[in-house]
Short mmCIF file of C-alpha atoms in Angstrom, two decimals:
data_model
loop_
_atom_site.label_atom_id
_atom_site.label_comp_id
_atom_site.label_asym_id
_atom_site.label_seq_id
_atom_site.Cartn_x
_atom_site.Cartn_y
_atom_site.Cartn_z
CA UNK H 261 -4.01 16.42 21.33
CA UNK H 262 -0.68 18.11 19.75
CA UNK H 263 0.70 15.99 16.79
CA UNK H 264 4.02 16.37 14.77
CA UNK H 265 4.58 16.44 11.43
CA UNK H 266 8.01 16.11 10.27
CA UNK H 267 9.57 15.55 6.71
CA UNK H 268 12.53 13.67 6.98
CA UNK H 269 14.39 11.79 3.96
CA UNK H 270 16.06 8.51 4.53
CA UNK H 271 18.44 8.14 2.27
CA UNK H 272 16.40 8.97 -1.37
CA UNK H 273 13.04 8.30 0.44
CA UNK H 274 11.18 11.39 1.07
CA UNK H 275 8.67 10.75 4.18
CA UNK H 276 6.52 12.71 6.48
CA UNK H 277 5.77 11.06 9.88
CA UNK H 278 3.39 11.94 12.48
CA UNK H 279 3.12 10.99 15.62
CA UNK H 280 1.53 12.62 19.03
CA UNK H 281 3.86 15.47 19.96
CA UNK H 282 4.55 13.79 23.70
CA UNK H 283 5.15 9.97 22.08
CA UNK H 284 7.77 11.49 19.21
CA UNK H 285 10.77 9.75 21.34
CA UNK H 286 9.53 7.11 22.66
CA UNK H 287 8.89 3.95 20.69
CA UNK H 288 5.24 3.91 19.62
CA UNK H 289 3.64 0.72 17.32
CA UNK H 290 4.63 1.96 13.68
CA UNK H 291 2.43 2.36 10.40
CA UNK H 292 3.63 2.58 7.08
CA UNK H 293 1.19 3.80 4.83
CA UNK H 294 1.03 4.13 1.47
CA UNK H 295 -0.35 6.41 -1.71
CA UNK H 296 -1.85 5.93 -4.79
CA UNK H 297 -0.86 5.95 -8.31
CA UNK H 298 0.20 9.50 -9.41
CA UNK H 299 -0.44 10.93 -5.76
CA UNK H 300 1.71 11.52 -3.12
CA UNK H 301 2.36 11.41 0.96
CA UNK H 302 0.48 14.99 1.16
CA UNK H 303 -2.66 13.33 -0.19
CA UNK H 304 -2.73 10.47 2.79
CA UNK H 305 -2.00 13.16 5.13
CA UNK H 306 -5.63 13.11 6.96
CA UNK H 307 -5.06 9.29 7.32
CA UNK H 308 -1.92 9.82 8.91
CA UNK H 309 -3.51 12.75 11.08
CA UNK H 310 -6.14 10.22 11.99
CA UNK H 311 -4.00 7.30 12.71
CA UNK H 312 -1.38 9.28 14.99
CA UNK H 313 -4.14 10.76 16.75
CA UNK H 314 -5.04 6.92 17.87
CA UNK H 315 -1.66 6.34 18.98
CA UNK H 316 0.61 5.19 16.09
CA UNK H 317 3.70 6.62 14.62
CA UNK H 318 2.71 6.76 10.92
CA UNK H 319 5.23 7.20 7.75
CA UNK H 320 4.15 8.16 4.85
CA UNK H 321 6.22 7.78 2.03
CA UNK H 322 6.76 9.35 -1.83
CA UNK H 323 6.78 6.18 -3.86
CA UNK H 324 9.51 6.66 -6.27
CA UNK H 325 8.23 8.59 -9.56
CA UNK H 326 5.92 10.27 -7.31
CA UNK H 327 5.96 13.72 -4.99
CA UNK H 328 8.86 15.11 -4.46
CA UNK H 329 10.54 12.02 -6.67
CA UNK H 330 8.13 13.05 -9.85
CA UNK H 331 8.84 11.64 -12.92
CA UNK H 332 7.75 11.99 -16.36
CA UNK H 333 5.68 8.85 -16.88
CA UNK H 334 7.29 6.60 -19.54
CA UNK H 335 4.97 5.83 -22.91
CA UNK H 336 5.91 2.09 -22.43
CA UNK H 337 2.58 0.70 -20.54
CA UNK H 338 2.73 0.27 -16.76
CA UNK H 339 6.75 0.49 -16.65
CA UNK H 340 6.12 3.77 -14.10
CA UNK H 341 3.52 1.80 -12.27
CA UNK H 342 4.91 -1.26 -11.81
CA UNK H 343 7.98 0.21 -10.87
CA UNK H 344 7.17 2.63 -8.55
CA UNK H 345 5.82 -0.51 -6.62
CA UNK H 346 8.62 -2.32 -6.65
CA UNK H 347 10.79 0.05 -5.52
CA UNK H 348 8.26 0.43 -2.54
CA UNK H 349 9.15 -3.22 -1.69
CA UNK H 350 12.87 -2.47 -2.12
CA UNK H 351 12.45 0.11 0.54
CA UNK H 352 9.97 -1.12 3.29
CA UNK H 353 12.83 -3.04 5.14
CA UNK H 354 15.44 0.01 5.40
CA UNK H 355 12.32 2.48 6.09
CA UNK H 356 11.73 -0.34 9.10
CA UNK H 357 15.49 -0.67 10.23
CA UNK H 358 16.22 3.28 10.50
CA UNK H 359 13.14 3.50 13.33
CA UNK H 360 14.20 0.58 15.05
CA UNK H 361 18.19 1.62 15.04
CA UNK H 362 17.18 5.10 16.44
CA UNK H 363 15.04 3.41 19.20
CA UNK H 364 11.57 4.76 17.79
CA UNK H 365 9.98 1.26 16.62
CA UNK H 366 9.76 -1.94 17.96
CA UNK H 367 7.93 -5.43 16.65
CA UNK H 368 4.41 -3.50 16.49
CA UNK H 369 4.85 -2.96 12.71
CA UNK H 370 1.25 -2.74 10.49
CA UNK H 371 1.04 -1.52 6.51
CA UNK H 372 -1.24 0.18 4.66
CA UNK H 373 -2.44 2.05 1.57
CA UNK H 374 -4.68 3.52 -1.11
CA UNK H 375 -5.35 1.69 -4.51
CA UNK H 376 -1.53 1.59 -5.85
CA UNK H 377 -0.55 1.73 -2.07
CA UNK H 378 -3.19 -1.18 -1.57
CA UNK H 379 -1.67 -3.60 -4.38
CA UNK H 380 2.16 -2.54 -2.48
CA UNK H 381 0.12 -3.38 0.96
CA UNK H 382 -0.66 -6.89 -0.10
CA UNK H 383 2.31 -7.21 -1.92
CA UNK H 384 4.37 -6.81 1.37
CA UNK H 385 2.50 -9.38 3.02
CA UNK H 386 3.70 -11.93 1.13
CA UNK H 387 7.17 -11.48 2.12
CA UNK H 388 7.50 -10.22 5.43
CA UNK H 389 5.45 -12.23 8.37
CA UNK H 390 6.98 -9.33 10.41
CA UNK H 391 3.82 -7.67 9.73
CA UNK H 392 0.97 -7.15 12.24
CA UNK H 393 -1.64 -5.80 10.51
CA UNK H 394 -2.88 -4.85 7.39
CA UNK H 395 -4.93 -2.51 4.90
CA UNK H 396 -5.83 -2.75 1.77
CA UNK H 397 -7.93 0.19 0.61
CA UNK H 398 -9.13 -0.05 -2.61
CA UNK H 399 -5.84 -1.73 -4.27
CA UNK H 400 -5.84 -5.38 -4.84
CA UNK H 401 -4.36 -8.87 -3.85
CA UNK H 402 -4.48 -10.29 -7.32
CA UNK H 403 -1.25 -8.26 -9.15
CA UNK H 404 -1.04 -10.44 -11.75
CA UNK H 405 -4.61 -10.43 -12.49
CA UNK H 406 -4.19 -6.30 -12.68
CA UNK H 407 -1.16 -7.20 -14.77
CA UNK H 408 -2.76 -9.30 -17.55
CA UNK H 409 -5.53 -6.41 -17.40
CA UNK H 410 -3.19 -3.44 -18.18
CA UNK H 411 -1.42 -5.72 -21.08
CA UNK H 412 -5.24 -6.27 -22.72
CA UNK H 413 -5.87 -2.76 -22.36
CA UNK H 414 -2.44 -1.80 -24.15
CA UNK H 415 -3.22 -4.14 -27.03
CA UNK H 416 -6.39 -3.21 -27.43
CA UNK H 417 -5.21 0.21 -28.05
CA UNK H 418 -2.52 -0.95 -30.22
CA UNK H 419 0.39 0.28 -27.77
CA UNK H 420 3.64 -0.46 -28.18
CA UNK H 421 4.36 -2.65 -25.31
CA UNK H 422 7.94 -5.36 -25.12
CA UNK H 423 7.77 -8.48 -26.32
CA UNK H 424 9.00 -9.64 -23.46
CA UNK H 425 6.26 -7.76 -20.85
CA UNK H 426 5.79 -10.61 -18.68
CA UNK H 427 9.38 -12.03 -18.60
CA UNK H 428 10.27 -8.35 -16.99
CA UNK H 429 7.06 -8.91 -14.98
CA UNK H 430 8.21 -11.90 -13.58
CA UNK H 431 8.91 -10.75 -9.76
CA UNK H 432 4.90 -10.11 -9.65
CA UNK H 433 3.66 -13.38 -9.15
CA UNK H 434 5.88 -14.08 -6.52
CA UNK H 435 4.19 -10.86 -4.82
CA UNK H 436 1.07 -12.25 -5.74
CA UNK H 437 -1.13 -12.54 -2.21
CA UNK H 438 -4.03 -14.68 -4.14
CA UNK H 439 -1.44 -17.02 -5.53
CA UNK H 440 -0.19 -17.62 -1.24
CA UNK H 441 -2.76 -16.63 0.66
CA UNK H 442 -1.06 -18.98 3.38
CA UNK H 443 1.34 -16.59 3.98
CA UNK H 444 -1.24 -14.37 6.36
CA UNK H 445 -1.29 -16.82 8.77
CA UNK H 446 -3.90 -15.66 10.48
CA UNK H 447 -2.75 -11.82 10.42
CA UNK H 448 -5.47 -9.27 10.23
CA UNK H 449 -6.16 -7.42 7.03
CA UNK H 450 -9.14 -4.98 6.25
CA UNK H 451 -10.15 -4.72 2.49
CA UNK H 452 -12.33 -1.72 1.75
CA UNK H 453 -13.47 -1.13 -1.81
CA UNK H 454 -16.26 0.89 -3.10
CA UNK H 455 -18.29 -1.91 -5.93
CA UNK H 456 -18.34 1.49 -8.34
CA UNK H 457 -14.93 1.54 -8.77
CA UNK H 458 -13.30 2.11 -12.02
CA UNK H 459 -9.65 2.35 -12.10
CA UNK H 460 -8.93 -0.92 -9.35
CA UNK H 461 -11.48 -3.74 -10.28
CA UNK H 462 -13.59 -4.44 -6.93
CA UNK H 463 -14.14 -8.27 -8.50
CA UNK H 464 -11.10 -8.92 -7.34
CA UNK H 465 -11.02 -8.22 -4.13
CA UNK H 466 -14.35 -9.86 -3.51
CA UNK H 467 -13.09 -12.38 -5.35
CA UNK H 468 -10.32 -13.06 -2.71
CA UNK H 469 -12.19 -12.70 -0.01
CA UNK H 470 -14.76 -15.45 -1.05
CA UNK H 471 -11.97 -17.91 -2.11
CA UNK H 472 -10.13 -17.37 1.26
CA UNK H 473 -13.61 -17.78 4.09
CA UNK H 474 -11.26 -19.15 6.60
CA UNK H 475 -8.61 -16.12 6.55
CA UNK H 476 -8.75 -13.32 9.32
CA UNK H 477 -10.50 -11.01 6.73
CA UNK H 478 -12.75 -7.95 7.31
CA UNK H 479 -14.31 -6.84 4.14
CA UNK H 480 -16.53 -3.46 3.69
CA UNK H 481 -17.74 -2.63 0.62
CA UNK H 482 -19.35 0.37 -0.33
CA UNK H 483 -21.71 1.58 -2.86
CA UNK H 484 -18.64 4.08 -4.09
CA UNK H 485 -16.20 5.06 -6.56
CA UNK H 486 -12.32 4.92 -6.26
CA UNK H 487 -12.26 7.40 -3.75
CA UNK H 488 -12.03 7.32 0.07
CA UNK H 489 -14.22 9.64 2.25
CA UNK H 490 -13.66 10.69 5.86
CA UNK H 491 -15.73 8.16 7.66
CA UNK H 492 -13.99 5.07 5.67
CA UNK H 493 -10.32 6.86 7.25
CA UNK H 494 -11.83 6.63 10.75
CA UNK H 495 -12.83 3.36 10.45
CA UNK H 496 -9.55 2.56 9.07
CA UNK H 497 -7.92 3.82 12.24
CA UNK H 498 -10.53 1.73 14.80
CA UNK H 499 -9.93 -1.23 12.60
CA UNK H 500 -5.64 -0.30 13.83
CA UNK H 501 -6.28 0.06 17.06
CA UNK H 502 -8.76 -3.09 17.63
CA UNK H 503 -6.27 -5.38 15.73
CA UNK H 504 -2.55 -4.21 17.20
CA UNK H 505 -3.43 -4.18 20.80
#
């Protein structure tokens, strides 16, 4: 099987999709899926690979201040983070709109992502019940919870950090899946997080999953850090196919 990889920029959104080489016309069920934090769309690339190969046309993204967007990261704590996520929810809609104006997408629409790519995964769900399906790979569906965590940590250190840090943080709760967990509505959504992990707390994922027993959840954990290994990307792809058919 022949697959296509082409870089295309929408706008000031740097993407690379792939799709199978015979299917790049037509309109195939679309995946958006995401990085992590100081990575870039190269680095998801074998996902993508893995997920066109089982039928989807995948985008993969540069979150701003990332890839070919790069950034210096600012000293003030989580500013770059937070807003690199943000501007990921500024831009799922238009990234959605341009396939479906050019004939290329049509209502089969799924997310997904890695750690900061996770946290925009669930994000997104909260706000658009245009999504299918969903996966959240070691990120997490309590944003505030990560918020109040990065603040400690900054004060702890004695970082400078605004007066004002959760007044300019106030879109996050609204983004917060744990706070609405209603809003799945019986969509799909894997969680995969390796209980070793240091940089997204697994607690909170398992957290949410326990709270929500009556959700359309699959959880895996595995006895690994924050990293994702070849067999967790294939299973990622079955879990796409099983749930958007």
């Amino acid at each position: 099987m022949k697959l296509t990889i082409r870089k295309r920029t929408l706008g000031t959104i740097p993407l690379l999709e792939v799709v199978q080489e015979e299917k790049k016309s037509v309109i195939q069920p679309l995946i958006i899926y995401y990085h992590g934090w100081q990575s870039s769309k190269e680095l998801v690339l074998t996902q993508g690979r893995k997920l066109a190969e089982a039928g989807f046309r995948v985008l993969l993204p540069d979150a701003a201040n990332h890839g070919e967007r790069k950034q210096p990261i600012t000293k003030i704590p989580s500013l770059t983070f937070w807003q690199s996520i943000q501007t990921n929810l500024f831009e799922f809609g238009y990234i959605i709109n341009y396939f479906k104006e050019r004939g290329l997408a049509d209502e089969r629409i799924a997310v997904g992502g890695v750690s900061m790519g996770g946290i925009t995964t669930c994000a997104l769900l909260t706000n658009h019940p245009e999504i299918k399906v969903a996966a959240c790979i070691m990120g997490s569906p309590k944003p505030v919870a990560y918020r109040e965590r990065i603040f400690r940590h900054a004060e702890q250190l004695d970082r400078f950090y605004p007066h004002d840090y959760e007044n300019l943080l106030a879109w996050v709760p609204r983004y917060d899946l744990s706070l609405q967990p209603e809003k799945l509505a019986g969509r799909p959504i894997l969680f995969w997080h390796g209980n070793q992990d240091e940089i997204v707390p697994f607690e909170d994922t398992a957290e949410f999953v326990s709270e929500n027993p009556d959700l359309n959840l699959t959880f895996v954990e595995e006895d690994e850090v924050h990293l994702v290994k070849v067999p967790t990307m294939e299973m990622i792809a079955e879990f796409f196919v099983k749930e958007m058919q």
